[in-house]
């Protein structure tokens, strides 16, 4: 057993695993992420990044995070799924940052914890340790209600299997987040405005002629477009996408990607996208690879995109 | 907003859940039907009993009865004051009714009730249940010419119309007998002459004289004619019989319920009852049936017989020889509506303590207590049982709701990812429960009301299908099934049904609210 684990000390190595969060925690304490000021010289972050690099030898080079530049920052995230007494560690200290107005891709093998990370970022689940900072405020430890509110107002989510509500029409599906956001009375008052926005979004995704249709009457690509419209109806600043093209053929997939790119360029929407498709990943602004429960390394593209001053 | 939209949509797309509501619906409908019928039954029964029995009764078991009813009445009025609306005196006796039918004598046991015609109507709806319309107005114990409930063909003819031909026929047979008696008289006279001749010859034979003595001969021989009762023009003292005493309820060839009358107004009957002596001796009197009494309470209809109180007092020797005031066995009191019966009873019990005066004070409810209690108990038990059925149905809803929540797991995850709160999601399913419960209770309400409304037609259909009588009028004395719908009962039953549906949806809703968003999203 030892001989097999020694080949890959990060996966399933029970001896080294518990140390990782501990080390990361220590680093978290060194750097108070929340109070990082945009004007603060980047040097301090840089040294911090170097610290972590030395502390966690297996992790790739970690880019310094900055609340003014990055919309969402996760540091030292660990997550293990527990069933009875056995724990399945999935994330073992993930540091992640998504730059404002950019598309960040998360890639990795199946089972490497991409969806888990995305769920943590979207406050659908709580990390065992580590923290997540959105727009300068910590979100992972917020009370459930505030997290619900956060998801509703700030976040859009799309999934591989679209996850539209089968009972509702396309328009109603798109309106759902707005209906959740407003009380019945408020919705009644602002109904026209909200409807206008929903219709506008549906038009943008090119489905205005299917407004009254049920999801099961739509194709996969159309459903995903609907899901995108739904994600955007509350005008969020961050879009989390879990393999949005995973269930679609190449052509439809790239049209979805094109749509996302367009949203990103026209509205400055920050997108974090999990994907299996290397070609799609390569079109993104930044790339993060998960391996063995950690961020393996940053792709060269990311370094290209970095300001030359660093 | 989404909550409302979604639970409406769930209602529309998951009609199958209505199947579980149908059980609640059926329960609600049955509850309504049962309660209405029971209510109808007991109300009609109580109304009748109350109508027949006065509110409060002062009764003695003494054979002589209460000697000074006037004095008692004064005390009652003084004690109860304004709340008294009527008082009457009554003589009730166990008695035996004898009548002839097809040449046979028949007897039956009756409750003979001597009533005061002037005041009895003030305490009881007694006259309402008589067959002749004039007697409905005011009973006078006088035989009417005709017109006894023309709807009953077996009762026609009755009254004088019936009595006169009958009496004529009987008289004609009596005349024949008299004719025979006349020839007998001739023979007697011849004999008499012979005897005289013999006497003249010598010797007075008393033996022959006594031999010749006989009633027929005496009548024939008397110079002054004895007053003979003429049934063709005269009636005996009137008696009102319970309809069960004079008729049989049966079915004719086509199965229709029909009353066969073996006694009719106009017939004479004999009543044997005890006199007021010690020990009592039976005395018998002839009465003419002047009407029938049909309260539709078989117990009363088959035992009650009403006669004028003076007649009973006179025959039994209940009149005070000096003052001429008659004794009575009970005093019946009617109170003004809204008076507390039990309070009045207790006041009277206090006024006439059993240690001093041997009178018993009872309300009509005390008299019929066991029957009323039995009906009440039946209703209560049926209600409990039916609510159990609805509760069972509630568990059905619980199971269905759990299935729906499980089925909707992914959607719950999606809603949570869109920012729906746990309570919001719980509201969807609770609302769904309320909606289903309301729809179910509503349908049940309508079905139940239609059932109650058409219950007699439905009974007929069931009879036709099963060939078995649902509601046998020969047993119940009601022509149709009586029903009364209380709005309060409707509200109560519907709220109960909705509440069960809501209670059944509470657990699934909590489960939905607690569902972990990630696990829900991963659910296949
Ligand atoms: N509820 C759970 N209980 C136990 N283990 C779980 C649970 N959910 C996920 N896992 C495990 O966590 C690991 C990461 O799952 P995750 O869905 O994040 O992977 P992924 O990178 O998204 O994979 P894919 O590319 O196939 O979607 C997997 O090995 C999976 O078996
Ligand atoms: Mg995944």
PDB file of N, CA and C in Angstrom, chain A residues 71-73 118-126 132-157 177 180-181 231 234-240, chain B residues 415-421:
ATOM      1  N   UNK A  71     -12.596  39.049  -8.911  1.00  0.00           N
ATOM      2  CA  UNK A  71     -13.949  39.159  -8.394  1.00  0.00           C
ATOM      3  C   UNK A  71     -14.166  38.143  -7.281  1.00  0.00           C
ATOM      4  N   UNK A  72     -13.669  36.941  -7.518  1.00  0.00           N
ATOM      5  CA  UNK A  72     -13.853  35.913  -6.498  1.00  0.00           C
ATOM      6  C   UNK A  72     -12.522  35.225  -6.226  1.00  0.00           C
ATOM      7  N   UNK A  73     -12.236  35.111  -4.952  1.00  0.00           N
ATOM      8  CA  UNK A  73     -10.949  34.541  -4.550  1.00  0.00           C
ATOM      9  C   UNK A  73     -11.200  33.437  -3.536  1.00  0.00           C
ATOM     10  N   UNK A 118     -16.745  24.401  -7.874  1.00  0.00           N
ATOM     11  CA  UNK A 118     -17.722  25.360  -8.380  1.00  0.00           C
ATOM     12  C   UNK A 118     -18.892  25.537  -7.402  1.00  0.00           C
ATOM     13  N   UNK A 119     -19.292  24.433  -6.816  1.00  0.00           N
ATOM     14  CA  UNK A 119     -20.379  24.511  -5.832  1.00  0.00           C
ATOM     15  C   UNK A 119     -19.964  25.328  -4.619  1.00  0.00           C
ATOM     16  N   UNK A 120     -18.702  25.162  -4.236  1.00  0.00           N
ATOM     17  CA  UNK A 120     -18.210  25.949  -3.093  1.00  0.00           C
ATOM     18  C   UNK A 120     -18.199  27.428  -3.456  1.00  0.00           C
ATOM     19  N   UNK A 121     -17.731  27.710  -4.673  1.00  0.00           N
ATOM     20  CA  UNK A 121     -17.678  29.110  -5.103  1.00  0.00           C
ATOM     21  C   UNK A 121     -19.094  29.693  -5.159  1.00  0.00           C
ATOM     22  N   UNK A 122     -20.051  28.843  -5.510  1.00  0.00           N
ATOM     23  CA  UNK A 122     -21.427  29.316  -5.626  1.00  0.00           C
ATOM     24  C   UNK A 122     -22.197  29.202  -4.330  1.00  0.00           C
ATOM     25  N   UNK A 123     -21.514  28.971  -3.208  1.00  0.00           N
ATOM     26  CA  UNK A 123     -22.093  28.843  -1.856  1.00  0.00           C
ATOM     27  C   UNK A 123     -23.198  27.791  -1.779  1.00  0.00           C
ATOM     28  N   UNK A 124     -23.150  26.844  -2.710  1.00  0.00           N
ATOM     29  CA  UNK A 124     -24.131  25.762  -2.600  1.00  0.00           C
ATOM     30  C   UNK A 124     -23.703  24.774  -1.525  1.00  0.00           C
ATOM     31  N   UNK A 125     -22.438  24.836  -1.175  1.00  0.00           N
ATOM     32  CA  UNK A 125     -21.906  23.941  -0.156  1.00  0.00           C
ATOM     33  C   UNK A 125     -20.870  24.742   0.628  1.00  0.00           C
ATOM     34  N   UNK A 126     -20.539  24.259   1.819  1.00  0.00           N
ATOM     35  CA  UNK A 126     -19.550  24.979   2.623  1.00  0.00           C
ATOM     36  C   UNK A 126     -18.248  24.198   2.647  1.00  0.00           C
ATOM     37  N   UNK A 132     -13.630  31.939   1.036  1.00  0.00           N
ATOM     38  CA  UNK A 132     -13.965  32.427  -0.289  1.00  0.00           C
ATOM     39  C   UNK A 132     -14.369  33.891  -0.135  1.00  0.00           C
ATOM     40  N   UNK A 133     -13.728  34.717  -0.952  1.00  0.00           N
ATOM     41  CA  UNK A 133     -14.023  36.138  -0.856  1.00  0.00           C
ATOM     42  C   UNK A 133     -14.573  36.617  -2.182  1.00  0.00           C
ATOM     43  N   UNK A 134     -15.744  37.209  -2.115  1.00  0.00           N
ATOM     44  CA  UNK A 134     -16.377  37.722  -3.318  1.00  0.00           C
ATOM     45  C   UNK A 134     -16.447  39.236  -3.192  1.00  0.00           C
ATOM     46  N   UNK A 135     -15.827  39.901  -4.123  1.00  0.00           N
ATOM     47  CA  UNK A 135     -15.865  41.357  -4.153  1.00  0.00           C
ATOM     48  C   UNK A 135     -15.473  41.948  -2.795  1.00  0.00           C
ATOM     49  N   UNK A 136     -14.444  41.353  -2.201  1.00  0.00           N
ATOM     50  CA  UNK A 136     -13.923  41.890  -0.950  1.00  0.00           C
ATOM     51  C   UNK A 136     -14.639  41.435   0.298  1.00  0.00           C
ATOM     52  N   UNK A 137     -15.660  40.598   0.177  1.00  0.00           N
ATOM     53  CA  UNK A 137     -16.378  40.150   1.372  1.00  0.00           C
ATOM     54  C   UNK A 137     -16.412  38.625   1.412  1.00  0.00           C
ATOM     55  N   UNK A 138     -16.255  38.131   2.633  1.00  0.00           N
ATOM     56  CA  UNK A 138     -16.226  36.674   2.761  1.00  0.00           C
ATOM     57  C   UNK A 138     -17.643  36.119   2.600  1.00  0.00           C
ATOM     58  N   UNK A 139     -17.783  35.087   1.797  1.00  0.00           N
ATOM     59  CA  UNK A 139     -19.140  34.567   1.553  1.00  0.00           C
ATOM     60  C   UNK A 139     -19.337  33.148   2.069  1.00  0.00           C
ATOM     61  N   UNK A 140     -18.262  32.417   2.314  1.00  0.00           N
ATOM     62  CA  UNK A 140     -18.451  31.004   2.666  1.00  0.00           C
ATOM     63  C   UNK A 140     -18.998  30.819   4.077  1.00  0.00           C
ATOM     64  N   UNK A 141     -18.815  31.837   4.914  1.00  0.00           N
ATOM     65  CA  UNK A 141     -19.276  31.669   6.290  1.00  0.00           C
ATOM     66  C   UNK A 141     -20.562  32.456   6.582  1.00  0.00           C
ATOM     67  N   UNK A 142     -21.129  33.012   5.547  1.00  0.00           N
ATOM     68  CA  UNK A 142     -22.369  33.774   5.752  1.00  0.00           C
ATOM     69  C   UNK A 142     -23.497  32.849   6.201  1.00  0.00           C
ATOM     70  N   UNK A 143     -24.470  33.400   6.931  1.00  0.00           N
ATOM     71  CA  UNK A 143     -25.641  32.568   7.242  1.00  0.00           C
ATOM     72  C   UNK A 143     -26.368  32.142   5.956  1.00  0.00           C
ATOM     73  N   UNK A 144     -27.052  31.033   6.057  1.00  0.00           N
ATOM     74  CA  UNK A 144     -27.677  30.436   4.867  1.00  0.00           C
ATOM     75  C   UNK A 144     -28.539  31.436   4.096  1.00  0.00           C
ATOM     76  N   UNK A 145     -29.309  32.199   4.827  1.00  0.00           N
ATOM     77  CA  UNK A 145     -30.240  33.122   4.168  1.00  0.00           C
ATOM     78  C   UNK A 145     -29.496  34.137   3.308  1.00  0.00           C
ATOM     79  N   UNK A 146     -28.383  34.622   3.878  1.00  0.00           N
ATOM     80  CA  UNK A 146     -27.630  35.626   3.121  1.00  0.00           C
ATOM     81  C   UNK A 146     -26.957  34.996   1.914  1.00  0.00           C
ATOM     82  N   UNK A 147     -26.573  33.718   2.079  1.00  0.00           N
ATOM     83  CA  UNK A 147     -26.003  33.014   0.929  1.00  0.00           C
ATOM     84  C   UNK A 147     -27.057  32.844  -0.166  1.00  0.00           C
ATOM     85  N   UNK A 148     -28.292  32.531   0.270  1.00  0.00           N
ATOM     86  CA  UNK A 148     -29.385  32.408  -0.706  1.00  0.00           C
ATOM     87  C   UNK A 148     -29.531  33.713  -1.488  1.00  0.00           C
ATOM     88  N   UNK A 149     -29.476  34.812  -0.736  1.00  0.00           N
ATOM     89  CA  UNK A 149     -29.620  36.130  -1.324  1.00  0.00           C
ATOM     90  C   UNK A 149     -28.470  36.420  -2.283  1.00  0.00           C
ATOM     91  N   UNK A 150     -27.291  36.052  -1.829  1.00  0.00           N
ATOM     92  CA  UNK A 150     -26.093  36.260  -2.647  1.00  0.00           C
ATOM     93  C   UNK A 150     -26.217  35.508  -3.977  1.00  0.00           C
ATOM     94  N   UNK A 151     -26.605  34.250  -3.881  1.00  0.00           N
ATOM     95  CA  UNK A 151     -26.764  33.448  -5.096  1.00  0.00           C
ATOM     96  C   UNK A 151     -27.785  34.077  -6.021  1.00  0.00           C
ATOM     97  N   UNK A 152     -28.839  34.575  -5.415  1.00  0.00           N
ATOM     98  CA  UNK A 152     -29.916  35.128  -6.212  1.00  0.00           C
ATOM     99  C   UNK A 152     -29.503  36.416  -6.922  1.00  0.00           C
ATOM    100  N   UNK A 153     -28.767  37.279  -6.195  1.00  0.00           N
ATOM    101  CA  UNK A 153     -28.488  38.620  -6.737  1.00  0.00           C
ATOM    102  C   UNK A 153     -27.196  38.694  -7.538  1.00  0.00           C
ATOM    103  N   UNK A 154     -26.167  37.975  -7.057  1.00  0.00           N
ATOM    104  CA  UNK A 154     -24.830  38.199  -7.607  1.00  0.00           C
ATOM    105  C   UNK A 154     -24.388  37.113  -8.569  1.00  0.00           C
ATOM    106  N   UNK A 155     -25.108  35.989  -8.515  1.00  0.00           N
ATOM    107  CA  UNK A 155     -24.577  34.814  -9.177  1.00  0.00           C
ATOM    108  C   UNK A 155     -25.556  34.300 -10.225  1.00  0.00           C
ATOM    109  N   UNK A 156     -24.964  33.867 -11.350  1.00  0.00           N
ATOM    110  CA  UNK A 156     -25.765  33.098 -12.286  1.00  0.00           C
ATOM    111  C   UNK A 156     -25.107  31.736 -12.416  1.00  0.00           C
ATOM    112  N   UNK A 157     -25.920  30.696 -12.534  1.00  0.00           N
ATOM    113  CA  UNK A 157     -25.316  29.365 -12.649  1.00  0.00           C
ATOM    114  C   UNK A 157     -25.929  28.627 -13.814  1.00  0.00           C
ATOM    115  N   UNK A 177     -35.644  33.382 -11.250  1.00  0.00           N
ATOM    116  CA  UNK A 177     -34.787  34.069 -10.269  1.00  0.00           C
ATOM    117  C   UNK A 177     -35.351  35.428  -9.874  1.00  0.00           C
ATOM    118  N   UNK A 180     -38.071  34.838  -7.454  1.00  0.00           N
ATOM    119  CA  UNK A 180     -37.526  34.495  -6.141  1.00  0.00           C
ATOM    120  C   UNK A 180     -37.060  35.761  -5.441  1.00  0.00           C
ATOM    121  N   UNK A 181     -36.466  36.649  -6.229  1.00  0.00           N
ATOM    122  CA  UNK A 181     -35.874  37.860  -5.675  1.00  0.00           C
ATOM    123  C   UNK A 181     -36.929  38.816  -5.125  1.00  0.00           C
ATOM    124  N   UNK A 231     -29.897  32.636 -15.955  1.00  0.00           N
ATOM    125  CA  UNK A 231     -28.807  33.004 -15.058  1.00  0.00           C
ATOM    126  C   UNK A 231     -28.581  34.508 -15.050  1.00  0.00           C
ATOM    127  N   UNK A 234     -31.243  38.357 -13.214  1.00  0.00           N
ATOM    128  CA  UNK A 234     -31.098  39.257 -12.059  1.00  0.00           C
ATOM    129  C   UNK A 234     -29.854  40.129 -12.179  1.00  0.00           C
ATOM    130  N   UNK A 235     -29.275  40.112 -13.356  1.00  0.00           N
ATOM    131  CA  UNK A 235     -28.103  40.943 -13.639  1.00  0.00           C
ATOM    132  C   UNK A 235     -26.929  40.673 -12.685  1.00  0.00           C
ATOM    133  N   UNK A 236     -26.461  39.431 -12.668  1.00  0.00           N
ATOM    134  CA  UNK A 236     -25.389  39.068 -11.739  1.00  0.00           C
ATOM    135  C   UNK A 236     -24.029  39.538 -12.249  1.00  0.00           C
ATOM    136  N   UNK A 237     -23.068  39.520 -11.359  1.00  0.00           N
ATOM    137  CA  UNK A 237     -21.730  39.926 -11.794  1.00  0.00           C
ATOM    138  C   UNK A 237     -20.842  38.725 -12.079  1.00  0.00           C
ATOM    139  N   UNK A 238     -21.288  37.545 -11.625  1.00  0.00           N
ATOM    140  CA  UNK A 238     -20.464  36.362 -11.854  1.00  0.00           C
ATOM    141  C   UNK A 238     -21.324  35.240 -12.403  1.00  0.00           C
ATOM    142  N   UNK A 239     -20.809  34.581 -13.432  1.00  0.00           N
ATOM    143  CA  UNK A 239     -21.526  33.436 -13.985  1.00  0.00           C
ATOM    144  C   UNK A 239     -20.685  32.193 -13.776  1.00  0.00           C
ATOM    145  N   UNK A 240     -21.265  31.205 -13.091  1.00  0.00           N
ATOM    146  CA  UNK A 240     -20.579  29.930 -12.892  1.00  0.00           C
ATOM    147  C   UNK A 240     -21.198  28.923 -13.849  1.00  0.00           C
TER     148      UNK A 240
ATOM    149  N   UNK B 415     -33.808  25.298  -7.747  1.00  0.00           N
ATOM    150  CA  UNK B 415     -34.392  26.480  -7.116  1.00  0.00           C
ATOM    151  C   UNK B 415     -33.447  27.042  -6.063  1.00  0.00           C
ATOM    152  N   UNK B 416     -32.804  26.141  -5.324  1.00  0.00           N
ATOM    153  CA  UNK B 416     -31.873  26.627  -4.308  1.00  0.00           C
ATOM    154  C   UNK B 416     -30.667  27.286  -4.955  1.00  0.00           C
ATOM    155  N   UNK B 417     -30.209  26.715  -6.066  1.00  0.00           N
ATOM    156  CA  UNK B 417     -29.065  27.328  -6.740  1.00  0.00           C
ATOM    157  C   UNK B 417     -29.454  28.695  -7.291  1.00  0.00           C
ATOM    158  N   UNK B 418     -30.740  28.890  -7.520  1.00  0.00           N
ATOM    159  CA  UNK B 418     -31.187  30.198  -8.010  1.00  0.00           C
ATOM    160  C   UNK B 418     -31.444  31.158  -6.859  1.00  0.00           C
ATOM    161  N   UNK B 419     -31.253  30.670  -5.637  1.00  0.00           N
ATOM    162  CA  UNK B 419     -31.374  31.565  -4.495  1.00  0.00           C
ATOM    163  C   UNK B 419     -32.661  31.431  -3.711  1.00  0.00           C
ATOM    164  N   UNK B 420     -33.464  30.381  -4.000  1.00  0.00           N
ATOM    165  CA  UNK B 420     -34.697  30.194  -3.235  1.00  0.00           C
ATOM    166  C   UNK B 420     -34.319  29.762  -1.819  1.00  0.00           C
ATOM    167  N   UNK B 421     -35.024  30.304  -0.839  1.00  0.00           N
ATOM    168  CA  UNK B 421     -34.715  29.938   0.551  1.00  0.00           C
ATOM    169  C   UNK B 421     -35.428  28.634   0.893  1.00  0.00           C
TER     170      UNK B 421
END
